[in-house]
Coordinates of C-alpha atoms and ligand atoms in Angstrom, one line a residue:
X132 CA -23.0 -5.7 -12.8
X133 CA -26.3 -5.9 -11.1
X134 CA -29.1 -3.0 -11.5
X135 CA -28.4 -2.1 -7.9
X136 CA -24.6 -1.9 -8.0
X137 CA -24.7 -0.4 -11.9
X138 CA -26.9 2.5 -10.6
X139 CA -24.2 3.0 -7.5
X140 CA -21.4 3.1 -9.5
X141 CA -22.9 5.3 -12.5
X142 CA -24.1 7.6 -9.7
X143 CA -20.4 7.7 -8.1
X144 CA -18.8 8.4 -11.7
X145 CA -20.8 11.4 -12.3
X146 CA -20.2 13.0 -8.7
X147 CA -16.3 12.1 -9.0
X148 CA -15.1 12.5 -12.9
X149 CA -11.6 12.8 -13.5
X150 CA -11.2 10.9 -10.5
X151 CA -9.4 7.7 -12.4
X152 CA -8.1 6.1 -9.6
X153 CA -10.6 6.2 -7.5
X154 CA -13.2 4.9 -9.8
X155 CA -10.6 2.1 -11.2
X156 CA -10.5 1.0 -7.6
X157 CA -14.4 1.7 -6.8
X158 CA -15.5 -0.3 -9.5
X159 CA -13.6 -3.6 -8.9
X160 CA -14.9 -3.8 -5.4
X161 CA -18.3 -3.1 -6.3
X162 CA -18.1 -5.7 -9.4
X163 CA -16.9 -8.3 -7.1
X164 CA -19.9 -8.1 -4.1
X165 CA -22.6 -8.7 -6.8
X166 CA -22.8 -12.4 -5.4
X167 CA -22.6 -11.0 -1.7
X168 CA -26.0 -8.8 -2.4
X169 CA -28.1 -11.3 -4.1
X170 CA -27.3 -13.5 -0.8
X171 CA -27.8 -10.6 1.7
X172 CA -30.7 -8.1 0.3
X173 CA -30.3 -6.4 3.8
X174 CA -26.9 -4.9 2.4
X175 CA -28.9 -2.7 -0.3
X176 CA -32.0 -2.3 1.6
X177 CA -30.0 -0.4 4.3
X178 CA -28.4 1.2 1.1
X179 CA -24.5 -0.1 2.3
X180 CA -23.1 0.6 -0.6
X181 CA -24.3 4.2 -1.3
X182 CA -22.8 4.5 2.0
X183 CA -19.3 2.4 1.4
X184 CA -17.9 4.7 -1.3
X185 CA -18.7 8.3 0.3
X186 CA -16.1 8.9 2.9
X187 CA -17.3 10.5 6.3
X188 CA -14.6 12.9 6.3
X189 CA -12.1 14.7 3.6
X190 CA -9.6 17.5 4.8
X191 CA -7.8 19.1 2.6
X192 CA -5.3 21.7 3.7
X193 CA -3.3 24.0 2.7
X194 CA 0.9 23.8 3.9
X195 CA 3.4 27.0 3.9
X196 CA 6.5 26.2 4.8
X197 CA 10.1 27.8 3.6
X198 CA 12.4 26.4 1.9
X199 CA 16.4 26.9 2.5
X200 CA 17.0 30.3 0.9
X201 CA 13.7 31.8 3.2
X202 CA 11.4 31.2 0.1
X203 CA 7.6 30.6 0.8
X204 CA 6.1 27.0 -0.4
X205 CA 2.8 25.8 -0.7
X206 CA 1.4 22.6 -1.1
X207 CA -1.5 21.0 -0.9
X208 CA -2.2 18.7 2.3
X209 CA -5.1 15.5 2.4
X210 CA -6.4 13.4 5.0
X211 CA -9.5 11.0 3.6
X212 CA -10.6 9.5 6.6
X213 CA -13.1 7.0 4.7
X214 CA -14.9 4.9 7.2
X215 CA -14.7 3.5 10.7
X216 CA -17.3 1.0 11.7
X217 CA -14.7 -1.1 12.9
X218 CA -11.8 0.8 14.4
X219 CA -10.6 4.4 14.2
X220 CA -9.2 5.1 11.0
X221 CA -6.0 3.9 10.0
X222 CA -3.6 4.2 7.0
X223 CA -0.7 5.9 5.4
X224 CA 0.7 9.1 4.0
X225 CA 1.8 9.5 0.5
X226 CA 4.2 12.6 0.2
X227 CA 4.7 12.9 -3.7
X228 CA 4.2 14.9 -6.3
X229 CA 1.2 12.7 -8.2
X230 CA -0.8 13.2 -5.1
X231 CA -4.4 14.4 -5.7
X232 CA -7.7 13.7 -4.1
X233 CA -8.1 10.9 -6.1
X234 CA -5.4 9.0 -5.5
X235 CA -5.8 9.6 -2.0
X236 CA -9.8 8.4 -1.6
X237 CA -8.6 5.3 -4.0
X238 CA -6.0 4.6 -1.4
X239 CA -8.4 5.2 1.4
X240 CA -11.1 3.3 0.0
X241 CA -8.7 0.1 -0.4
X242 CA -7.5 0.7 3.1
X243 CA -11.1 0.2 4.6
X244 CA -11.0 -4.1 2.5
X245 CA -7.4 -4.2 3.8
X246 CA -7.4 -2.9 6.9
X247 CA -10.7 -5.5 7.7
X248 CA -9.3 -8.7 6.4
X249 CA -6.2 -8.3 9.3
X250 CA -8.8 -8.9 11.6
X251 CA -8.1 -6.0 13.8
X252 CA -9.8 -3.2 14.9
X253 CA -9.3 -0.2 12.1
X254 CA -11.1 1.8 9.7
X255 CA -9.9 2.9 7.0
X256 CA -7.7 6.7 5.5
X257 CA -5.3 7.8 3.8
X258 CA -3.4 10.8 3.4
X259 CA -0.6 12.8 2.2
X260 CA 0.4 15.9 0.0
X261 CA 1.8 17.0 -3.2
X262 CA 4.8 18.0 -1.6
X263 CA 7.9 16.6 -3.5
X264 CA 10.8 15.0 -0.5
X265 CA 13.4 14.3 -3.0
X266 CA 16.3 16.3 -3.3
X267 CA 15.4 18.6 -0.3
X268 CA 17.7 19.0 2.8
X269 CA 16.9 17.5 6.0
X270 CA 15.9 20.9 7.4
X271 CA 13.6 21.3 4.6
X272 CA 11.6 18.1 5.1
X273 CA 11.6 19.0 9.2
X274 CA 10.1 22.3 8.1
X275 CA 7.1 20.9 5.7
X276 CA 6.6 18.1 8.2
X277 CA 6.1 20.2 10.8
X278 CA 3.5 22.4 9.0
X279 CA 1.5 19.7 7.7
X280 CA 1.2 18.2 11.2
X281 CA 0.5 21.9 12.5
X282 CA -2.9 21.2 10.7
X283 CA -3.5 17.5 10.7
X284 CA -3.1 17.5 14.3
X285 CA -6.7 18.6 15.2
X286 CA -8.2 15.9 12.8
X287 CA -6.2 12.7 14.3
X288 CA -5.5 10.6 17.8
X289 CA -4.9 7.4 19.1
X290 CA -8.3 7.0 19.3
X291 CA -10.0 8.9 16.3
X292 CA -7.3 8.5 13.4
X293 CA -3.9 7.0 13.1
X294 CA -1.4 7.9 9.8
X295 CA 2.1 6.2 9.1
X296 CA 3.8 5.8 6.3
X297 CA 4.1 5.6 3.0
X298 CA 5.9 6.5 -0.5
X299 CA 7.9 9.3 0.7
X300 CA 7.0 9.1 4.4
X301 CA 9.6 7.3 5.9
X302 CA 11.5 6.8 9.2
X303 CA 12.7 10.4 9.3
X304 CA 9.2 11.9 8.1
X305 CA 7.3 10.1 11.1
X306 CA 10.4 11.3 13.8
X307 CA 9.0 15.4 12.4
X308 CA 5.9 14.0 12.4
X309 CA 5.5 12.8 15.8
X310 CA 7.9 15.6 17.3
X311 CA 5.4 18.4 16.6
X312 CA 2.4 16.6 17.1
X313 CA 3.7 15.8 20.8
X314 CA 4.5 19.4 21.4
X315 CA 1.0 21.1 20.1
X316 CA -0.4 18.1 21.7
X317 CA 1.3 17.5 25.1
X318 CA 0.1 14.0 24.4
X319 CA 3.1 11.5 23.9
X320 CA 0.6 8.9 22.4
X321 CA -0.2 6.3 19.9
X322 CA -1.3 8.7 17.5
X323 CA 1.4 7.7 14.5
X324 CA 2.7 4.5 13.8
X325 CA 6.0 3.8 12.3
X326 CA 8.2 5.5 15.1
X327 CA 11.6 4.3 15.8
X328 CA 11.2 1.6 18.4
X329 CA 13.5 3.8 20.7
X330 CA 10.0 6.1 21.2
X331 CA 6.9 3.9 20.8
X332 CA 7.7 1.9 17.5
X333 CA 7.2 -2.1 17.0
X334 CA 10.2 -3.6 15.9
X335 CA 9.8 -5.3 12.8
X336 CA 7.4 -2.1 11.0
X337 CA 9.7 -1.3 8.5
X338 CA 10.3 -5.0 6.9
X339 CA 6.4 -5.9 7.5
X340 CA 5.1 -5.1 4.2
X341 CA 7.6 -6.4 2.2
X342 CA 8.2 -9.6 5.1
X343 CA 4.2 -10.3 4.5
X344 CA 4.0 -9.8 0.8
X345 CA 6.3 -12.9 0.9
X346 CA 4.5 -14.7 3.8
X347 CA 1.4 -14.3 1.3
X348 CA 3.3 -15.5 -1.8
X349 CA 4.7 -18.5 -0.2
X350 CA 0.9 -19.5 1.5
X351 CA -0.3 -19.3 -2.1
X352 CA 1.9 -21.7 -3.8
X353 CA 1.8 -24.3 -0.9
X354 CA -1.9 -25.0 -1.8
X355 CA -0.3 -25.6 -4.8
X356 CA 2.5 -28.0 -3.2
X357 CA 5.2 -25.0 -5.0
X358 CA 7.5 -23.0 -3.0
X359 CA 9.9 -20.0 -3.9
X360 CA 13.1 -22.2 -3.2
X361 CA 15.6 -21.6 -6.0
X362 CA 13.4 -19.6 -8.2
X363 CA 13.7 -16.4 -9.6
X364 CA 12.0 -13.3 -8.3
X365 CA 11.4 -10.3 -10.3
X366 CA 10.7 -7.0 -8.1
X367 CA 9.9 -3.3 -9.1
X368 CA 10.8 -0.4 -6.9
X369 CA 13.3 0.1 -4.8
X370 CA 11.5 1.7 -1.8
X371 CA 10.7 0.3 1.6
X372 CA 8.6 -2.2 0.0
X373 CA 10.9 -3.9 -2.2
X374 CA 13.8 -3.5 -0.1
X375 CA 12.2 -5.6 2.3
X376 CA 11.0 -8.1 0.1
X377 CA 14.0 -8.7 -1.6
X378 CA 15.3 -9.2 2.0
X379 CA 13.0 -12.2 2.6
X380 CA 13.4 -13.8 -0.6
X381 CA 16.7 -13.8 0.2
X382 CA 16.3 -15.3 3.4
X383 CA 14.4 -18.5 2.1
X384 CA 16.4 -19.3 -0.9
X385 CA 14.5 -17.4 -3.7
X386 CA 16.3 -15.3 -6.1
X387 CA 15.4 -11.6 -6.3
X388 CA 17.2 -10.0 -10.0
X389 CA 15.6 -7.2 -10.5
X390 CA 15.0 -3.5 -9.2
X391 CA 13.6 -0.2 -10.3
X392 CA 13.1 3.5 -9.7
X393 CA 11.5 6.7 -11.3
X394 CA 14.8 6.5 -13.3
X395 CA 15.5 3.0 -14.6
X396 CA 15.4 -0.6 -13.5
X397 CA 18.0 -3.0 -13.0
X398 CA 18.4 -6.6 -14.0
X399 CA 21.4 -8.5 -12.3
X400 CA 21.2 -12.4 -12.9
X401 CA 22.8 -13.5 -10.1
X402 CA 20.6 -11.7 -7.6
X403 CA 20.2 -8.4 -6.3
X404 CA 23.0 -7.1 -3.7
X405 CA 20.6 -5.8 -0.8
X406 CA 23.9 -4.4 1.2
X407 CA 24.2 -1.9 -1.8
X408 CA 20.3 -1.5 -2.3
X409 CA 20.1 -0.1 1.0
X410 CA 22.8 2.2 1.0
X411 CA 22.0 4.1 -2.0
X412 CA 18.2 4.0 -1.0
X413 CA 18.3 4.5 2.8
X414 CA 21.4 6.4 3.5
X415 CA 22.2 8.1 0.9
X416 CA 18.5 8.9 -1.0
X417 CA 20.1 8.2 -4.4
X418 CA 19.2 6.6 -7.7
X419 CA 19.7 3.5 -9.2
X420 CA 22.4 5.0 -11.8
X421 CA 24.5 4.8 -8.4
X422 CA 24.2 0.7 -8.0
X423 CA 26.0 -0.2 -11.2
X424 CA 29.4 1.6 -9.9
X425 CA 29.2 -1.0 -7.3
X426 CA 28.1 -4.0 -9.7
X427 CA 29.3 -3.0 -13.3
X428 CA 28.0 -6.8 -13.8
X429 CA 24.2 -5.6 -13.6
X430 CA 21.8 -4.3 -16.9
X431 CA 20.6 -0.7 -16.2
X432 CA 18.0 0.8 -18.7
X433 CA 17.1 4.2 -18.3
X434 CA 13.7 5.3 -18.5
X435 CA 14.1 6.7 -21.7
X436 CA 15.0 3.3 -23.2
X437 CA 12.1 1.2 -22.2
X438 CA 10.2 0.3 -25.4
X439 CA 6.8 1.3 -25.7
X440 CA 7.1 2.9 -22.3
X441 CA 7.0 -0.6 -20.9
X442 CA 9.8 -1.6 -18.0
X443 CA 12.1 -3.8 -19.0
X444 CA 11.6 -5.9 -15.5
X445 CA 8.3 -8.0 -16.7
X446 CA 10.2 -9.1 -19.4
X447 CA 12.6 -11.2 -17.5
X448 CA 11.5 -14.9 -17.3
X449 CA 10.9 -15.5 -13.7
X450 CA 9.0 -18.3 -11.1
X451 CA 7.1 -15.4 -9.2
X452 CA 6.2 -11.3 -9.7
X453 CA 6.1 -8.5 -6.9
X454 CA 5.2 -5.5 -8.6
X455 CA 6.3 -3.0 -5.5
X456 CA 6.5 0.6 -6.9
X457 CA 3.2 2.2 -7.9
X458 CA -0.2 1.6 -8.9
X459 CA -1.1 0.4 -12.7
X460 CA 2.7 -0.2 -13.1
X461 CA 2.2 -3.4 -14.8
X462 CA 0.0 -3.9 -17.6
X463 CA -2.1 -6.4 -19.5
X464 CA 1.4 -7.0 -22.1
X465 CA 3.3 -7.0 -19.1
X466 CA 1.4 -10.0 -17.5
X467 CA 0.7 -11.4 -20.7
X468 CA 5.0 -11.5 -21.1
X469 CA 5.1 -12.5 -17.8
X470 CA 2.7 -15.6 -18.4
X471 CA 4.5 -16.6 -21.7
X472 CA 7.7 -16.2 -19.9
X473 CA 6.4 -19.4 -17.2
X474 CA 5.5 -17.0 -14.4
X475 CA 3.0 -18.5 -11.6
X476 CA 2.6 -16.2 -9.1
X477 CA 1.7 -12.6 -8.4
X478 CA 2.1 -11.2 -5.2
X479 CA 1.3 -7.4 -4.7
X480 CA 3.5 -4.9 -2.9
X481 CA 2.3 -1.8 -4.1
X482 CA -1.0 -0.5 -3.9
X483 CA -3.2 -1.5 -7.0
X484 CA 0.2 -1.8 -9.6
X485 CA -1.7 -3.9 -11.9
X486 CA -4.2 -2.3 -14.6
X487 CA -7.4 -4.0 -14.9
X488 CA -6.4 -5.6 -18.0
X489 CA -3.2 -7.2 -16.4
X490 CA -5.5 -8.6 -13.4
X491 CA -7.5 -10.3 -16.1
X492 CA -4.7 -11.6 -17.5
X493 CA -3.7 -13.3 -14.9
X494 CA -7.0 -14.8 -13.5
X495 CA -7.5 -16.3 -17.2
X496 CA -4.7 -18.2 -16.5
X497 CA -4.8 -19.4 -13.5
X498 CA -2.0 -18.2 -12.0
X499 CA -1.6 -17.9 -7.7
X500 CA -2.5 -13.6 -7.7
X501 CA -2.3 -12.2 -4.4
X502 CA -4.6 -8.8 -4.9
X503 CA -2.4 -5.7 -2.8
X504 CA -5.3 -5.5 -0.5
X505 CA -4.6 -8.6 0.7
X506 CA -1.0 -9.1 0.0
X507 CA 0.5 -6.0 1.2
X508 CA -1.9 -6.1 4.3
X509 CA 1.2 -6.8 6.9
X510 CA 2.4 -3.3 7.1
X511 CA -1.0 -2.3 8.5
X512 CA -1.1 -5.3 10.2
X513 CA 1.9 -4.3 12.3
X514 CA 1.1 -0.9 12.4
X515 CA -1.8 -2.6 14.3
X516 CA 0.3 -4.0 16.7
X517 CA 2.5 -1.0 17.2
X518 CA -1.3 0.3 18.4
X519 CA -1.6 -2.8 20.4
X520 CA 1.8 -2.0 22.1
X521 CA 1.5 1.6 22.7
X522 CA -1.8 1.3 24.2
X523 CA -0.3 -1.4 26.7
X524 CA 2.9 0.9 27.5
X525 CA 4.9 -2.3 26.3
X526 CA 7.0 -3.3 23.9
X527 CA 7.0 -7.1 22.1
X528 CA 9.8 -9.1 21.0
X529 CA 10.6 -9.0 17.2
X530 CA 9.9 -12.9 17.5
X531 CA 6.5 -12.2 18.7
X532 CA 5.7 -9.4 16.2
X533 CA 7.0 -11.9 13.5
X534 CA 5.0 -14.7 14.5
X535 CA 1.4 -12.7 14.5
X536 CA 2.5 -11.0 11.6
X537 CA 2.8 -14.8 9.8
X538 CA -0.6 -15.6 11.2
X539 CA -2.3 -12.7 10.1
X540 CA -0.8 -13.3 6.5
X541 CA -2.1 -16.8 6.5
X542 CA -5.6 -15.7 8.2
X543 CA -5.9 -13.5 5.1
X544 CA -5.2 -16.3 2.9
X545 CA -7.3 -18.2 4.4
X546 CA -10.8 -16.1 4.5
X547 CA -10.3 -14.7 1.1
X548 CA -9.7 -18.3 -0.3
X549 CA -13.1 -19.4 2.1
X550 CA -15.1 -16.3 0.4
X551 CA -14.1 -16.8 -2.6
X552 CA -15.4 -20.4 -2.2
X553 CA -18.5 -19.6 -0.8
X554 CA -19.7 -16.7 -3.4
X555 CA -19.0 -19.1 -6.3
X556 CA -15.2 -17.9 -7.4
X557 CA -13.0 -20.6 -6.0
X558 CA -9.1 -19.5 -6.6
X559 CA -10.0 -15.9 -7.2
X560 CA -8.3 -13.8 -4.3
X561 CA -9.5 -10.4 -5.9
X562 CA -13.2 -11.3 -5.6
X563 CA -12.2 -13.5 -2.0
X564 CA -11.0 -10.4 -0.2
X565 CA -13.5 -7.8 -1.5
X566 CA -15.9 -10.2 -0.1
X567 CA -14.4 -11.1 3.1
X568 CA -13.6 -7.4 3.9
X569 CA -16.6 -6.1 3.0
X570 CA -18.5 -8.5 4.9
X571 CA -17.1 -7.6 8.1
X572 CA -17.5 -3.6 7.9
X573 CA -21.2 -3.8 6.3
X574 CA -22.0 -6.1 9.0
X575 CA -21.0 -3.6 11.7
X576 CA -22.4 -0.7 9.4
X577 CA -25.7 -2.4 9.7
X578 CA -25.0 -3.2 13.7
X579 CA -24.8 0.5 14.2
X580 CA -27.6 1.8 12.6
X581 CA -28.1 4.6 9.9
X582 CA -25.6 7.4 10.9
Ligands
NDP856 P1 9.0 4.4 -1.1 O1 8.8 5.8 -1.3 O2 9.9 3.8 -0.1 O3 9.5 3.7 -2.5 C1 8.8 3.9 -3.7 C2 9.6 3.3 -4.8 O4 8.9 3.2 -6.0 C3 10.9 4.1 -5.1 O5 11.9 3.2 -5.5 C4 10.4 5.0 -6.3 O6 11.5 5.4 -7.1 C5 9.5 4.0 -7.0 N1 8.5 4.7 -7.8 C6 7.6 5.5 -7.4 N2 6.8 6.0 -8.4 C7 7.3 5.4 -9.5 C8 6.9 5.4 -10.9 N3 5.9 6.2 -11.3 N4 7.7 4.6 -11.7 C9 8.7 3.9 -11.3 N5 9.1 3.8 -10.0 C10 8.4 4.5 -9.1 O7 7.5 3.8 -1.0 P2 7.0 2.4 -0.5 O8 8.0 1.3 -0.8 O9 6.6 2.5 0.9 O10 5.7 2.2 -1.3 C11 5.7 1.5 -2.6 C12 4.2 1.0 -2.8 O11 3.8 0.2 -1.8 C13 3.2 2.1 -2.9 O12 2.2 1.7 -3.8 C14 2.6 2.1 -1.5 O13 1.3 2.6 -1.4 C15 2.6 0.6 -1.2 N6 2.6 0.2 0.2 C16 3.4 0.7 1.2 C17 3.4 0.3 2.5 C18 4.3 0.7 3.5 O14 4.2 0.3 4.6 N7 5.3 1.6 3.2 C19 2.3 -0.7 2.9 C20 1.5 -1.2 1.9 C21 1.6 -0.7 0.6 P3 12.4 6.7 -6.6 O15 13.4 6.1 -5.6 O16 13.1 7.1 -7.8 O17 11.5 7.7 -6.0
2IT857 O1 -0.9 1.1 2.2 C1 -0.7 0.8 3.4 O2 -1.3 -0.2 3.9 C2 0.3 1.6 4.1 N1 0.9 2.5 3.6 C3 0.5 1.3 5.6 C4 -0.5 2.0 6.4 C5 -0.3 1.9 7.9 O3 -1.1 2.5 8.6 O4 0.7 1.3 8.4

């Protein structure tokens, strides 16, 4: 670490202790643009960083709501909107019961890299609430949903700030969403992405992350003349983004075996049933205990078997990784079992699932390692496009969404494999996209003057 970038981050630790995640993620950006600065002294003369990792807004909230039996709830509510020199801000909310304001800003502070390398026009947010969706009735979730909006409403807008989704925000979350920020409103806007394509949503939204963690995957290995044809897949999670990864792998002739949850994870040899996936997971909001009534030929450990507290899943020789639950899910043993198990790529699903430790592992050895920011950049990418449409009144073809969402993938690829390059890290993706993002929002920091 440079003097400069040493005396930003100490200064950021002391004025945010306790706030892991956000300081994990902080500091591996920062580390990364030490090449960028020596190049560019204009960055830290106009004090860019400094201004980078202090977001320009952070609501927090509090949310009543009742629950079945006329009870009174309260949870805390977030919105981080971190920066927006190049779009209003954009990102996802997390409705879980880990959420705290630093998972929130570390989300939001990756969102700003991510949501610049799709070459659209957004800034980066995140935000979200403690508030725990499982095992609540539908009217229960309406209820929260429509308090938390009751506040958030005044902060956001097609053209100021745009939330989706995220873990725990779904489909269903976005309709309560939507609904009662229409009726306080009387705006029937852009201001949400994610909605059902009957009422403003872009087809293909739901399978985009998952869809582009793939499209990112397979661009990686080409460089390498590989592909994901035949080969196992091992996938964690069993949300929206794994579902729809293990759709695409599918689709091209990989072979996705594995699954998990906050419960267990599963291990079926001769792929993953999606058709059973989705019903336990979409329709009916169940666990994976549920999927081996269905396919008594499938491994399920519990939880409280994994050894060491590791999942089982990164054990399971495989051709390619898509770690797509949570973040620092996969650790330096994990990727070092991985490794000695013949694994070449890494492709990112979640947000930030792999501990420092495991990304080193994996950049010692070479391997293809598509960093989340980059990797998981299509949902955000389409969310985009869902602005794009909803602006226009129109509404694309899924070919067309598909198509933009490949070539934003590859565009990704591309300038994080070009910066990389140019600051003296070929290969590195990690250091490639911190750079490339950065790039463009400190250039239109410095455009804009000192606000
Ligand atoms: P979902 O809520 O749809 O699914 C999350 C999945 O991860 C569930 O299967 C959940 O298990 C599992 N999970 C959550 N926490 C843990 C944990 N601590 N240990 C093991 N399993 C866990 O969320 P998404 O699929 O939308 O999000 C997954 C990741 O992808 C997150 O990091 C999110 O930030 C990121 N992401 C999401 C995008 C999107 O468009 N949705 C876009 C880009 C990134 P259970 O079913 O038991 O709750
Ligand atoms: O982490 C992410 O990129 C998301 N949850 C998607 C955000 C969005 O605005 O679609």
């Amino acid at each position: 670490m440079s003097k400069y970038i040493n005396k930003v981050f100490t200064g950021l630790a002391e004025r945010n202790q306790e706030q892991f995640e956000f300081l994990q993620a902080t500091k591996e950006v920062l580390e990364s643009l030490e090449p960028v600065l020596e190049q560019n002294p204009e960055y830290e003369k106009a004090s860019i960083l400094e201004r980078l990792v202090e977001p320009e807004r952070q609501i927090m909230f509090r949310v009543l709501w009742e629950d079945d039996n006329k009870n009174i709830k309260v949870n805390r509510g977030f919105r981080v909107q971190f920066n927006s020199a190049i779009g209003p801000y954009k990102g996802g909310l997390r409705f879980h019961p880990s959420v705290n304001l630093s998972i929130i800003k570390f989300l939001g502070f990756e969102q700003i890299f991510k949501n610049a390398l799709t070459g659209l026009q957004m800034g980066g947010a995140k935000g979200g609430s403690d508030f725990n969706p499982k095992r609540k009735t539908d009217e229960e979730v309406e209820r929260f949903c429509q308090s938390f909006m009751t506040e958030l409403q005044r902060h956001i807008g097609d053209c100021t700030d745009i939330p989706a989704g995220d873990m725990g925000v779904g489909a269903r979350e976005i309709g309560y969403l939507f609904g009662q920020y229409r009726k306080l409103t009387n705006r029937f806007d852009g201001a949400l992405t994610g909605k059902s394509p009957g009422w403003g949503g872009s087809l293909l939204r739901p399978e985009a992350t998952g869809y582009g963690v793939v499209y990112f995957a397979q661009k990686m290995l080409e460089s390498k003349e590989r592909d994901l044809q035949n080969k196992v897949c091992t996938v964690s999670g069993s949300g929206n983004v794994a579902i729809y990864t293990i759709k695409k792998l599918e689709e091209i002739g990989a072979i996705p075996v594995t699954i998990s949850d906050t419960k267990g994870a599963i291990y079926q040899k001769t792929g993953i049933n999606l058709q059973t996936l989705k019903r336990i997971k979409e329709v009916e909001r169940g666990s994976l205990e549920d999927y081996m009534r269905a396919h008594p030929d499938a491994i399920y450990t519990p939880i409280e078997k994994y050894v060491d507290h590791r999942n089982p899943i990164w054990s399971v020789p495989c051709y390619a990784a898509f770690p797509s639950a949570t973040e620092n899910e996969l650790t330096k043993e994990d990727a070092q079992e991985l490794i000695k198990n013949g694994c070449v790529c890494v492709s990112e699903g979640a947000n930030m699932p792999s501990t420092p430790g495991a990304v080193d592992v994996f950049l010692r050895n070479n391997i293809s390692y598509g960093p989340s920011k980059a990797a998981n950049a299509g949902g955000v990418a389409v969310s985009g496009l869902e602005m794009a449409q909803n602006s226009q009144r129109q509404k694309w073809d899924i070919g067309r969404v598909d198509e933009e969402l490949k070539q934003i993938m590859h565009t990704i690829y591309h300038n994080a494999n070009k910066a990389a390059e140019a600051y003296g890290h070929p290969g590195n993706l990690i250091f490639g996209a911190n750079i490339a993002g950065f790039i463009r929002v400190a250039d239109a920091m410095l455009a804009q003057g000192r606000i």
